[in-house]
PDB file of C-alpha atoms in Angstrom:
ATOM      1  CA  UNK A1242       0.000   0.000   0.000  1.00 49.00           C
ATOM      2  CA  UNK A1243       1.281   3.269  -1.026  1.00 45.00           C
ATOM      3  CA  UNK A1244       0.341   6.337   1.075  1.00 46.00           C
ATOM      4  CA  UNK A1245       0.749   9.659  -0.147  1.00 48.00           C
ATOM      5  CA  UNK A1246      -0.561  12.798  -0.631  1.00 52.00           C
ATOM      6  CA  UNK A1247      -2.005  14.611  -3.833  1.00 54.00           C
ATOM      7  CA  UNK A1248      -3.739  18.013  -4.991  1.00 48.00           C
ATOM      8  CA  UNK A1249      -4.564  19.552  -8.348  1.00 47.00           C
ATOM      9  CA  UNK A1250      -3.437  23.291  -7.463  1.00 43.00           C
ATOM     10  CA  UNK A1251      -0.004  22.229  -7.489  1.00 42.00           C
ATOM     11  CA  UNK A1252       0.395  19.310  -5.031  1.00 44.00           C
ATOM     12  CA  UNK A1253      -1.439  16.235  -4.833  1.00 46.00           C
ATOM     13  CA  UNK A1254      -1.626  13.963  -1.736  1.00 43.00           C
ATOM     14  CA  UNK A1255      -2.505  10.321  -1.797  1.00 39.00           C
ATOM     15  CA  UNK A1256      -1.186   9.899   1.521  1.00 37.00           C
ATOM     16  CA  UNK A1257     -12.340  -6.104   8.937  1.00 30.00           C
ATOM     17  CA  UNK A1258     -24.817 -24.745  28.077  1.00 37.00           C
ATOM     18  CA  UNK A1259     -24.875 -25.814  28.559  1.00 36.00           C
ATOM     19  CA  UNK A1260     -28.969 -25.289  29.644  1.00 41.00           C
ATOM     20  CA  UNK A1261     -29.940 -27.691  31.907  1.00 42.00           C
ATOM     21  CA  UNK A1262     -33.387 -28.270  31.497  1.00 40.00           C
ATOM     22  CA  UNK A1263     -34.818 -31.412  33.697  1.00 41.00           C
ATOM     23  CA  UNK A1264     -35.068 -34.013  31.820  1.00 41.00           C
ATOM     24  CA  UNK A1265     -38.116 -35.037  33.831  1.00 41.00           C
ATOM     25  CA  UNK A1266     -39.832 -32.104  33.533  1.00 43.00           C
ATOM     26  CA  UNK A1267     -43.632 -32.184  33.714  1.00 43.00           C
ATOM     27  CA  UNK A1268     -45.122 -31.795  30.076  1.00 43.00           C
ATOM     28  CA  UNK A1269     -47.162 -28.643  30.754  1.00 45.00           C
ATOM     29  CA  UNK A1270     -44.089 -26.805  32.377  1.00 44.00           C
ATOM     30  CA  UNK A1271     -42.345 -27.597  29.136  1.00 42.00           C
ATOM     31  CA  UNK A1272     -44.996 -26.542  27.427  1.00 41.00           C
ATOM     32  CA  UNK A1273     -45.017 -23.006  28.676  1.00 43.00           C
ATOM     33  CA  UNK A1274     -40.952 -22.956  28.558  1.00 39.00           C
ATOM     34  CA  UNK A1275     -41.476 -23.806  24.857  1.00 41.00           C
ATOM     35  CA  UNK A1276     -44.210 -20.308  24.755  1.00 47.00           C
ATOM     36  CA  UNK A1277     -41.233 -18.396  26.427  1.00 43.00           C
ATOM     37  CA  UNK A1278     -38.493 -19.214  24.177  1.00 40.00           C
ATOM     38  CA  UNK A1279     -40.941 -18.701  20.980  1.00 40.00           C
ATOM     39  CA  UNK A1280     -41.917 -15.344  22.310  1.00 48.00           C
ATOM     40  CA  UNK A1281     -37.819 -14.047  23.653  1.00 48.00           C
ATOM     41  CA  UNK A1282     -37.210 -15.658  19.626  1.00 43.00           C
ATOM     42  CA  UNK A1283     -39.896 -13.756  18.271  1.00 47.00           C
ATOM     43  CA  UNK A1284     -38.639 -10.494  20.102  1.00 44.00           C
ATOM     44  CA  UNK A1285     -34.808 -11.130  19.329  1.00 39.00           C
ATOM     45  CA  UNK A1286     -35.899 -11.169  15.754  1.00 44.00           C
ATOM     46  CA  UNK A1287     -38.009  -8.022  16.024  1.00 45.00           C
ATOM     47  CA  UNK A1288     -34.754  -5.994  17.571  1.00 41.00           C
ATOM     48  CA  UNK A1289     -32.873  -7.704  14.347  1.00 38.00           C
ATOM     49  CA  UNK A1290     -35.091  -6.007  12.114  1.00 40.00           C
ATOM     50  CA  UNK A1291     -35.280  -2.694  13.781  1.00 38.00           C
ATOM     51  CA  UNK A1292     -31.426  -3.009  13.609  1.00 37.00           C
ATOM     52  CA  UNK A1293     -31.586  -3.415   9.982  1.00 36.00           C
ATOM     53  CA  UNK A1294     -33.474  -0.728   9.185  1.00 39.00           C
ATOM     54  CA  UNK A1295     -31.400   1.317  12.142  1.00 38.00           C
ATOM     55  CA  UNK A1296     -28.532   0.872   9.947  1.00 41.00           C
ATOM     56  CA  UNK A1297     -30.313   1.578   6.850  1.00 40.00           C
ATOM     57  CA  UNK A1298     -30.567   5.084   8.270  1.00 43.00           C
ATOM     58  CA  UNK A1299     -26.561   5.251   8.851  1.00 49.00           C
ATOM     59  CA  UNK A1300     -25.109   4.126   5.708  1.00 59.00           C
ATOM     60  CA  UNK A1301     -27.515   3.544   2.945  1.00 61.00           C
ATOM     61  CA  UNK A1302     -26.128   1.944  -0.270  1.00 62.00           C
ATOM     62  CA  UNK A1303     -26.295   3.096  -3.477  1.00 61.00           C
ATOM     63  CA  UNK A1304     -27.666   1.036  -6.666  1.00 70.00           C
ATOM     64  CA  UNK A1305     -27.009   3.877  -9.271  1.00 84.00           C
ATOM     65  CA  UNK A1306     -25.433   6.982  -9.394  1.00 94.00           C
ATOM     66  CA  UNK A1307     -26.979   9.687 -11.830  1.00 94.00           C
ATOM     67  CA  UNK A1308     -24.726  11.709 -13.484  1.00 95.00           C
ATOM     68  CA  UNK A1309     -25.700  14.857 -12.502  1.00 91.00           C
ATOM     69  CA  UNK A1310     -22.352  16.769 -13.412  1.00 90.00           C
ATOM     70  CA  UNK A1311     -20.996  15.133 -16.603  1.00 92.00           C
ATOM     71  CA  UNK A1312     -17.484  15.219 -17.427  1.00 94.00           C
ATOM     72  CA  UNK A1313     -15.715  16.254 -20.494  1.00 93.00           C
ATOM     73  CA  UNK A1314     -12.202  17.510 -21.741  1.00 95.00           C
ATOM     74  CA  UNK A1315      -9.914  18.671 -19.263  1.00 95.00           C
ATOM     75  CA  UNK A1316      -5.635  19.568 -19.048  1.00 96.00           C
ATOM     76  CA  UNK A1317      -4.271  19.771 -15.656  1.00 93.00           C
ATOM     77  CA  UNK A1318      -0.714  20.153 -14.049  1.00 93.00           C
ATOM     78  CA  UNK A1319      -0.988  18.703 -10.295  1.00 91.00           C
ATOM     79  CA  UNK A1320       1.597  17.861  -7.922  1.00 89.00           C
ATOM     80  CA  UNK A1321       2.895  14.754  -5.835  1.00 91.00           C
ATOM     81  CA  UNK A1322       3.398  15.271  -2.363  1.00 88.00           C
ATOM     82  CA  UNK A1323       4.301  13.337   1.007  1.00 85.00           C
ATOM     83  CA  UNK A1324       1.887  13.450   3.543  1.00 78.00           C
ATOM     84  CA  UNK A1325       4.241  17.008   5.094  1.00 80.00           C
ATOM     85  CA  UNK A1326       3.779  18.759   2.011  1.00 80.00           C
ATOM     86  CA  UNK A1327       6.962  18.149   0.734  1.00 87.00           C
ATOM     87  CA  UNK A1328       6.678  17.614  -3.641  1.00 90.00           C
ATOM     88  CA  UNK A1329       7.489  14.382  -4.426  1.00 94.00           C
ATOM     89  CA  UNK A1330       6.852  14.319  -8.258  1.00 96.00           C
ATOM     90  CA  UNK A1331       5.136  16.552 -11.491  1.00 96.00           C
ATOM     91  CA  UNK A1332       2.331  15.035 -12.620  1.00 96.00           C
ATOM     92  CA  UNK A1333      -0.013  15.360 -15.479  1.00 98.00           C
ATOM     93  CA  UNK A1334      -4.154  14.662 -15.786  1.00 97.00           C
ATOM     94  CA  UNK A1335      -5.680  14.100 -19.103  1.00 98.00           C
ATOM     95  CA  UNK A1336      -9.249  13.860 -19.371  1.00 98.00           C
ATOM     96  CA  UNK A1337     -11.307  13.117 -22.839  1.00 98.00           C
ATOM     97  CA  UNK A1338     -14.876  11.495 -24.342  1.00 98.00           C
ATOM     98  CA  UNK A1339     -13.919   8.959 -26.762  1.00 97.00           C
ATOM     99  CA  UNK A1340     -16.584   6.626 -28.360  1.00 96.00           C
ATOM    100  CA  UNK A1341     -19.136   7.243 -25.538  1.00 95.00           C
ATOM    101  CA  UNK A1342     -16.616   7.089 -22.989  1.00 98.00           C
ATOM    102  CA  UNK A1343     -14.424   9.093 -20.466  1.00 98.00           C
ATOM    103  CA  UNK A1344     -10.885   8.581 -20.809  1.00 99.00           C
ATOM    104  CA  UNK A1345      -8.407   9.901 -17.434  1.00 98.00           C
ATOM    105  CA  UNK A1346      -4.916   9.363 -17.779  1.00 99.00           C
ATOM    106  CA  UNK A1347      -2.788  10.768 -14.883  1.00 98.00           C
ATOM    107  CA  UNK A1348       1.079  10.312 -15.072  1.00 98.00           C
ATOM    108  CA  UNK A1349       3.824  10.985 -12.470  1.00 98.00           C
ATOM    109  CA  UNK A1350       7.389  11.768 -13.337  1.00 98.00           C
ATOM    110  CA  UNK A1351      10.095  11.667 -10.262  1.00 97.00           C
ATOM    111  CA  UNK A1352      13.524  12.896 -10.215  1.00 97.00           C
ATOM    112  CA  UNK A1353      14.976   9.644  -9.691  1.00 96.00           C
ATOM    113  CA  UNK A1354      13.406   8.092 -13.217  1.00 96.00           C
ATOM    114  CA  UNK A1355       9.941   6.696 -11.287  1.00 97.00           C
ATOM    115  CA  UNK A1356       6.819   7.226 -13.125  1.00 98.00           C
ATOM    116  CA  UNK A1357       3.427   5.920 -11.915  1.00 98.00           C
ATOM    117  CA  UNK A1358       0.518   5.916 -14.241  1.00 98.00           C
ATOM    118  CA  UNK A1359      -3.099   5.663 -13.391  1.00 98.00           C
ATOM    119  CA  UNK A1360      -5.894   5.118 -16.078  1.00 99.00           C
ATOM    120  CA  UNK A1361      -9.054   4.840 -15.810  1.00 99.00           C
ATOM    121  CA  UNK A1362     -12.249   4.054 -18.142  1.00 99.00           C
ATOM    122  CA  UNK A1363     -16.100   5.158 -17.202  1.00 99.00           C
ATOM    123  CA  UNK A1364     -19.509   5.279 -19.312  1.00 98.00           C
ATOM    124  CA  UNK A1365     -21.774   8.194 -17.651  1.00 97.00           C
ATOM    125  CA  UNK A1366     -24.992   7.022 -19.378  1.00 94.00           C
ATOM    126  CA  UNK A1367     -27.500   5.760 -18.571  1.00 92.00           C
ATOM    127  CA  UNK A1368     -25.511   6.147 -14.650  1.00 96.00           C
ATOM    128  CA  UNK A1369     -22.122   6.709 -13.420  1.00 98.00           C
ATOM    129  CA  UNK A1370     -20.393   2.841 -14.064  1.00 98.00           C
ATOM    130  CA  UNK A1371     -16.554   2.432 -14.082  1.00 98.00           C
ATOM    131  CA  UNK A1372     -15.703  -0.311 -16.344  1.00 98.00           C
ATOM    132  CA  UNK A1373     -11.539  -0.229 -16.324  1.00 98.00           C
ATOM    133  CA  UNK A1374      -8.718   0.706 -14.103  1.00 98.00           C
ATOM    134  CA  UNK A1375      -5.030   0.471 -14.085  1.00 98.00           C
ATOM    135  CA  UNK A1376      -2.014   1.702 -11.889  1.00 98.00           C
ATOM    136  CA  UNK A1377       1.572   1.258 -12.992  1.00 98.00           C
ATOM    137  CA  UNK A1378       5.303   2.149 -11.450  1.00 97.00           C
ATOM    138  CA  UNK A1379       8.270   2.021 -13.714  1.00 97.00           C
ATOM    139  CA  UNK A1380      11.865   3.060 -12.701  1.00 95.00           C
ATOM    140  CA  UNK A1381      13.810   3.689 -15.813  1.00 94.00           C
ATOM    141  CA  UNK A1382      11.376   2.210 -18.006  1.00 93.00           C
ATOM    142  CA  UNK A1383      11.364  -1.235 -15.816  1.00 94.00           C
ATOM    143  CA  UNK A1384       8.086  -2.501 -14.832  1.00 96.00           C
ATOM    144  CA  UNK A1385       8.262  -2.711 -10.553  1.00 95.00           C
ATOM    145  CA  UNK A1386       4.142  -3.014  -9.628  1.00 96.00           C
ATOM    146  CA  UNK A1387       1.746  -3.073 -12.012  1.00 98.00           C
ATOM    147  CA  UNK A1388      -2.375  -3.473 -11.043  1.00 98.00           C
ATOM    148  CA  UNK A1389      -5.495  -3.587 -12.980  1.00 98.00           C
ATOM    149  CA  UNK A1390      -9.159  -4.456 -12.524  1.00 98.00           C
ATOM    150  CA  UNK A1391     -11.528  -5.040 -15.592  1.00 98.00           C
ATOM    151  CA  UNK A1392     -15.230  -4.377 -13.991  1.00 98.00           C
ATOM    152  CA  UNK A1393     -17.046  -6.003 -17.163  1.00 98.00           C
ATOM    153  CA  UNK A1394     -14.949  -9.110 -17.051  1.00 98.00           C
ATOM    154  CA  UNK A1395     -15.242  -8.884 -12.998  1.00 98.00           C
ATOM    155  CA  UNK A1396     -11.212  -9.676 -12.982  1.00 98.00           C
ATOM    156  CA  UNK A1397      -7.876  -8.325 -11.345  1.00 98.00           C
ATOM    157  CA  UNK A1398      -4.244  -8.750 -11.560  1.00 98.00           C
ATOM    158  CA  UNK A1399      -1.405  -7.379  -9.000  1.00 97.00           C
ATOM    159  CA  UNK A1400       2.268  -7.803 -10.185  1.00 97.00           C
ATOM    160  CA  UNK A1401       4.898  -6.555  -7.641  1.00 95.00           C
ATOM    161  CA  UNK A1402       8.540  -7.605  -7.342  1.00 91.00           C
ATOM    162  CA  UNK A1403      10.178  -8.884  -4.173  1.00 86.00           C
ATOM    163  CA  UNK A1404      14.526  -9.020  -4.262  1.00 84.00           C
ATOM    164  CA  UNK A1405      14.205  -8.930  -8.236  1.00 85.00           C
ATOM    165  CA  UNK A1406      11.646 -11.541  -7.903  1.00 92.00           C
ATOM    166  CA  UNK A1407       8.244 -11.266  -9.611  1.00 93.00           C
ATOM    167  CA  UNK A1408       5.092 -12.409  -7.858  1.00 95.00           C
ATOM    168  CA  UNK A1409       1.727 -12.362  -9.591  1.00 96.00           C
ATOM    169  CA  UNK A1410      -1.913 -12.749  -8.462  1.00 97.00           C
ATOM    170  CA  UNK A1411      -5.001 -13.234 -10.714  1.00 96.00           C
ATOM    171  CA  UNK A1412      -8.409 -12.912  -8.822  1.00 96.00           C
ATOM    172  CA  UNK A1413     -12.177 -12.624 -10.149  1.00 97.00           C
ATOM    173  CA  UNK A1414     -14.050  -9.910  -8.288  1.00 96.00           C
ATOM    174  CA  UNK A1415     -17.140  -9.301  -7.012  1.00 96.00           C
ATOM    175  CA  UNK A1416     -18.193  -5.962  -9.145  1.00 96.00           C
ATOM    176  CA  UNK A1417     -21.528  -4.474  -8.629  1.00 96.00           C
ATOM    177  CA  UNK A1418     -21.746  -2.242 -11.652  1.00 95.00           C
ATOM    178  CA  UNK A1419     -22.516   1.472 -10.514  1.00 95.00           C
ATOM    179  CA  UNK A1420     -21.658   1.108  -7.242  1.00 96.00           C
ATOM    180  CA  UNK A1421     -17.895  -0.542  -7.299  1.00 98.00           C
ATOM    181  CA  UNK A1422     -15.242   1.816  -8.400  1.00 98.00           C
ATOM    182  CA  UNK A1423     -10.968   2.452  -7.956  1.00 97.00           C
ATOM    183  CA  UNK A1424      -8.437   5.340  -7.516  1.00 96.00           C
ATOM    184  CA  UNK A1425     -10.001   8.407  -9.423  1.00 96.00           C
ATOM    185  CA  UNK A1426     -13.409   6.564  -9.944  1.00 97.00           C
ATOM    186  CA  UNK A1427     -14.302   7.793  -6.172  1.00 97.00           C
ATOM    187  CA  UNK A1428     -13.320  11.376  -6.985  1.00 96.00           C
ATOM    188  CA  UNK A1429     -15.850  11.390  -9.861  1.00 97.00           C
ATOM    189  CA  UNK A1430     -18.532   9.508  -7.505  1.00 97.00           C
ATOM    190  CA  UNK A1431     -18.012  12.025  -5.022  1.00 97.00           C
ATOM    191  CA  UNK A1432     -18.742  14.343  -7.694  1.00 96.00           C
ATOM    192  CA  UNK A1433     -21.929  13.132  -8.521  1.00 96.00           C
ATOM    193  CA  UNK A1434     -23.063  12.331  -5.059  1.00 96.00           C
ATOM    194  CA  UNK A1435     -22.103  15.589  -3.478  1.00 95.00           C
ATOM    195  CA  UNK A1436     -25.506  17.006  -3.177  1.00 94.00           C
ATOM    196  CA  UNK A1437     -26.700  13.831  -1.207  1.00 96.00           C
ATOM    197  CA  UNK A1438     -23.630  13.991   0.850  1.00 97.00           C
ATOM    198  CA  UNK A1439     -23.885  17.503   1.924  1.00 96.00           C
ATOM    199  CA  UNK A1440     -26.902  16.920   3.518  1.00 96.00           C
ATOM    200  CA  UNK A1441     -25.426  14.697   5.643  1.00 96.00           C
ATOM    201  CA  UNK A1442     -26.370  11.213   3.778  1.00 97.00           C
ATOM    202  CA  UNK A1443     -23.738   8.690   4.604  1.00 97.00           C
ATOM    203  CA  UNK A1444     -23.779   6.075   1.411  1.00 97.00           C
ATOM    204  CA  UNK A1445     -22.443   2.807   0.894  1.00 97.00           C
ATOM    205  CA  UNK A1446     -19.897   2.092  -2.320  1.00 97.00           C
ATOM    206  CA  UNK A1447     -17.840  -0.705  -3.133  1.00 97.00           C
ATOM    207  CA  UNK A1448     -13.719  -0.283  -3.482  1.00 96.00           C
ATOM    208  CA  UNK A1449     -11.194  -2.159  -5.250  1.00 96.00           C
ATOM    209  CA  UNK A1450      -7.476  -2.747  -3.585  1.00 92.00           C
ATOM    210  CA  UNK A1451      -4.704  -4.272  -3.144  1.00 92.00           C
ATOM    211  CA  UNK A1452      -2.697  -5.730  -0.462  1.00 87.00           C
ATOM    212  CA  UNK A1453      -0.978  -6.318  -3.108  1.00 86.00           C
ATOM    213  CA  UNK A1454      -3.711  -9.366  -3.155  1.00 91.00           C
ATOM    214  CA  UNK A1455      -6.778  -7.936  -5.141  1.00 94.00           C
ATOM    215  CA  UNK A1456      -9.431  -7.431  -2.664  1.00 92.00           C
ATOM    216  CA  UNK A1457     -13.231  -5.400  -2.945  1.00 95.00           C
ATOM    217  CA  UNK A1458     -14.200  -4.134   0.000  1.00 93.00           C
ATOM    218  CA  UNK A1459     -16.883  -2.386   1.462  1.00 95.00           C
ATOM    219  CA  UNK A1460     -16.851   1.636   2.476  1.00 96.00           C
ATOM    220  CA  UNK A1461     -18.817   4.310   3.624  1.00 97.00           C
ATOM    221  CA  UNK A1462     -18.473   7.969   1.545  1.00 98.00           C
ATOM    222  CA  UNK A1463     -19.452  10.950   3.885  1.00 98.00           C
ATOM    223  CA  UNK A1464     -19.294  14.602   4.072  1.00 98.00           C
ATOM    224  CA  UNK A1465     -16.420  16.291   6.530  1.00 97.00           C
ATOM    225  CA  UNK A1466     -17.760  19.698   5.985  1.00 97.00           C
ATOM    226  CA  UNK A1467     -15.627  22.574   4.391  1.00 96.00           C
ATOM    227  CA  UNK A1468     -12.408  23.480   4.523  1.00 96.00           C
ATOM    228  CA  UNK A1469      -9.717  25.948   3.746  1.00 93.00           C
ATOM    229  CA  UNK A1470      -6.459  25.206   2.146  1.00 87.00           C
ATOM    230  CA  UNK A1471      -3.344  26.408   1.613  1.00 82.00           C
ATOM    231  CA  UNK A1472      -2.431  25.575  -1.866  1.00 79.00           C
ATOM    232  CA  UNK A1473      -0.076  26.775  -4.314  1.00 73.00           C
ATOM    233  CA  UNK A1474       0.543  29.878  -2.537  1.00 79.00           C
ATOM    234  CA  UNK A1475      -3.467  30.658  -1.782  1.00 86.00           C
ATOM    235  CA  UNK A1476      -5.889  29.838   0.351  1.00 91.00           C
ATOM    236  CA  UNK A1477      -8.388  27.454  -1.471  1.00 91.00           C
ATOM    237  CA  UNK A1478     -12.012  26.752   0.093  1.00 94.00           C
ATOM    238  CA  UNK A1479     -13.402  22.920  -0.537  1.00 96.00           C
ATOM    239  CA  UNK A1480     -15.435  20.311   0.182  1.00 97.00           C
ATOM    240  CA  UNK A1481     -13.938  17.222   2.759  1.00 98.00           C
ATOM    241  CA  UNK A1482     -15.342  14.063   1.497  1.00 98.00           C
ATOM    242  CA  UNK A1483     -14.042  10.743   3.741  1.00 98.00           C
ATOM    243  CA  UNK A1484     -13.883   7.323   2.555  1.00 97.00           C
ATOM    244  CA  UNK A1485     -14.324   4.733   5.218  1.00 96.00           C
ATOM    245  CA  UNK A1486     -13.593   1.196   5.002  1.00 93.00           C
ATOM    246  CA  UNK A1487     -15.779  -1.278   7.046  1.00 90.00           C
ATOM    247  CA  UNK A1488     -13.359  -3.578   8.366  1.00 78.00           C
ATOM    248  CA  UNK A1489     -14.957  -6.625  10.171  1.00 66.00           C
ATOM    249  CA  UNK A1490     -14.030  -6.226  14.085  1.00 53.00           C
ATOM    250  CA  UNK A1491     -11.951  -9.244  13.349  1.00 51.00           C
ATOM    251  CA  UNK A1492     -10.023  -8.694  10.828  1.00 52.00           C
ATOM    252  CA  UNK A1493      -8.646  -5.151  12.439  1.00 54.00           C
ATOM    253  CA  UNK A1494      -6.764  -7.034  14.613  1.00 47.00           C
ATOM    254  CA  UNK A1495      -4.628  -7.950  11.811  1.00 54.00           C
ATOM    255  CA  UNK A1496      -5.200  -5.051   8.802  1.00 63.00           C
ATOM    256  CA  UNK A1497      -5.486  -1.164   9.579  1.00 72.00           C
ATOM    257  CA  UNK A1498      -6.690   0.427   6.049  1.00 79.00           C
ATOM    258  CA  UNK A1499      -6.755   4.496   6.698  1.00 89.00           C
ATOM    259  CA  UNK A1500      -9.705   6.093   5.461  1.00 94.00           C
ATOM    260  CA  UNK A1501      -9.158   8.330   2.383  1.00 95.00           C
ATOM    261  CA  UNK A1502     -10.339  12.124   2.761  1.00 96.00           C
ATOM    262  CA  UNK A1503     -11.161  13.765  -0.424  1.00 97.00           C
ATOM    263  CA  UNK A1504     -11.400  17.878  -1.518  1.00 97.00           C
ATOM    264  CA  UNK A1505     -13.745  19.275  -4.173  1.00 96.00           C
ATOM    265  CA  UNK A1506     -14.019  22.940  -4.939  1.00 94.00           C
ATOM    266  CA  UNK A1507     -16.269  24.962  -3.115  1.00 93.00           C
ATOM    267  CA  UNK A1508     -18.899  26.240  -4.718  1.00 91.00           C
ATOM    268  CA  UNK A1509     -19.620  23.854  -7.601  1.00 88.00           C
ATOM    269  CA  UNK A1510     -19.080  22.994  -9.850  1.00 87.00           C
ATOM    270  CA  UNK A1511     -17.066  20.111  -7.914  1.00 82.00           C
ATOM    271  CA  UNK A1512     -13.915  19.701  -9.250  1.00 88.00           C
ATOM    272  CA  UNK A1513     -11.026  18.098  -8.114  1.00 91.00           C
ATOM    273  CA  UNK A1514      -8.877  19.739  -5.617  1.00 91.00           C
ATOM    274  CA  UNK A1515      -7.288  17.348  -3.263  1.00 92.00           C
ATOM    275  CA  UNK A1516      -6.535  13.748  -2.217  1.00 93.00           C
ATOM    276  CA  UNK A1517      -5.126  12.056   0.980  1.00 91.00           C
ATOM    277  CA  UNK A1518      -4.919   8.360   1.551  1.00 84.00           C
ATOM    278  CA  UNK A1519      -3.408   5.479  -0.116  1.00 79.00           C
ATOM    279  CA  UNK A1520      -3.475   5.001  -3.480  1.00 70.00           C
ATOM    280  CA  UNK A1521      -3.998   0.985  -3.819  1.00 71.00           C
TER     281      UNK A1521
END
């Protein structure tokens, strides 16, 4: 997992009994015991269902996102940073429609011959779907980690390279069209959910990651209210977006995934303007 830190005016952050009943019980005190445990079951399973719907009200998930701010052609310059600020790398964002479909291409060069790569593929009819997405390092034009997920074939691949040693995993994933996305796909979500958000609606999305193991997880998108920035030698005003992961208790024993926080320009139109949190 790479954390860093990205943000398009300039800098960009990326930063789960024994009960002993008598066995010679008399057959109408059994009989009643029998009512009593039907009518606890039948009250256990009303507090279920009120817990259900409870948590319907917390984090309700999405089947379809409308595009209600379409993207088109855009030509951007941002910045690579650590999570202090300091610039790690120049970057590039190209955004285009091609045969019905929005093209992003963002590319970062380092000092030291590293570039990563991130493209992306979405169709914005009849909803917001993401259908491809890719992330690849090269140092000196060598390949060091390369991942992708294909969301109409429902398949990922993470290559990564251990003392000059490749290692490869192949996975199919479980995509739920319009509601599954990866790395810039949430920034466009975000986008298109922001009105929802603002009023303090907390949805449910689906992300795809890697660890370096291709894994879809569940998260929660909410709105952090507004902040001001200090970008590029100006103070910048934007929405704070967070991305939570719902990590079973469990499994946090063992895995800590930080939650991503997102900017978009304040007032819309909501473009990008900042991103914290790992990148896969």
């Amino acid at each position: 997992m790479v954390d860093l830190h990205h943000h398009f005016s300039g800098e960009v952050t990326f930063s789960l009994r024994k009960s002993g009943l008598a066995t010679r019980a008399r057959r109408d005190r059994c009989y009643y015991v029998w009512r009593y445990l039907v009518a606890m079951l039948a009250k256990i399973k009303r507090a279920f269902s009120l817990s259900i719907l409870a948590f319907g009200f917390i984090a309700a998930p999405v089947f379809a996102i409308e595009v209600t701010e379409p993207a088109g052609a855009a030509h951007g310059f941002p910045g690579l940073c650590d999570i202090n600020g300091k610039k790690l790398a120049d970057g590039e964002f190209r955004q285009w429609v091609e045969d019905k479909r929005l093209h992003i291409v963002i590319t970062y060069k380092f000092p030291d011959g590293q570039v990563f790569e991130e493209n992306a593929l979405f169709r914005q009819h009849p909803e917001l779907t993401q259908e491809k997405w890719s992330w690849r390092e090269t140092r000196n034009g060598k390949l060091s980690r390369e991942f992708t997920a294909d969301f109409l074939t429902k398949a990922a691949t993470a290559l990564t390279h251990e003392n000059n040693t490749p290692k490869q995993w192949s996975e199919n994933i479980a995509v739920e069209p319009g509601r599954t996305f990866a790395g810039f796909g949430f920034t466009l979500a975000l986008g298109n959910l922001r009105k929802r958000l603002i009023h303090g609606e907390k949805i449910e999305l689906k992300a795809i990651g890697f660890m370096p193991k291709p894994q879809v997880a569940t998260v929660t998108v909410s709105h952090g209210g507004i902040d001001r920035m200090r970008m590029s030698g100006r103070w910048l005003k934007g929405d704070h977006f967070i991305i939570h992961p719902e990590i079973p208790f469990i499994a946090k024993v063992f895995v800590h995934v930080p939650d991503t926080h997102i900017w978009l320009t304040n007032p819309p139109p909501a473009g990008f303007l900042r991103w914290e949190g790992p990148i896969v």
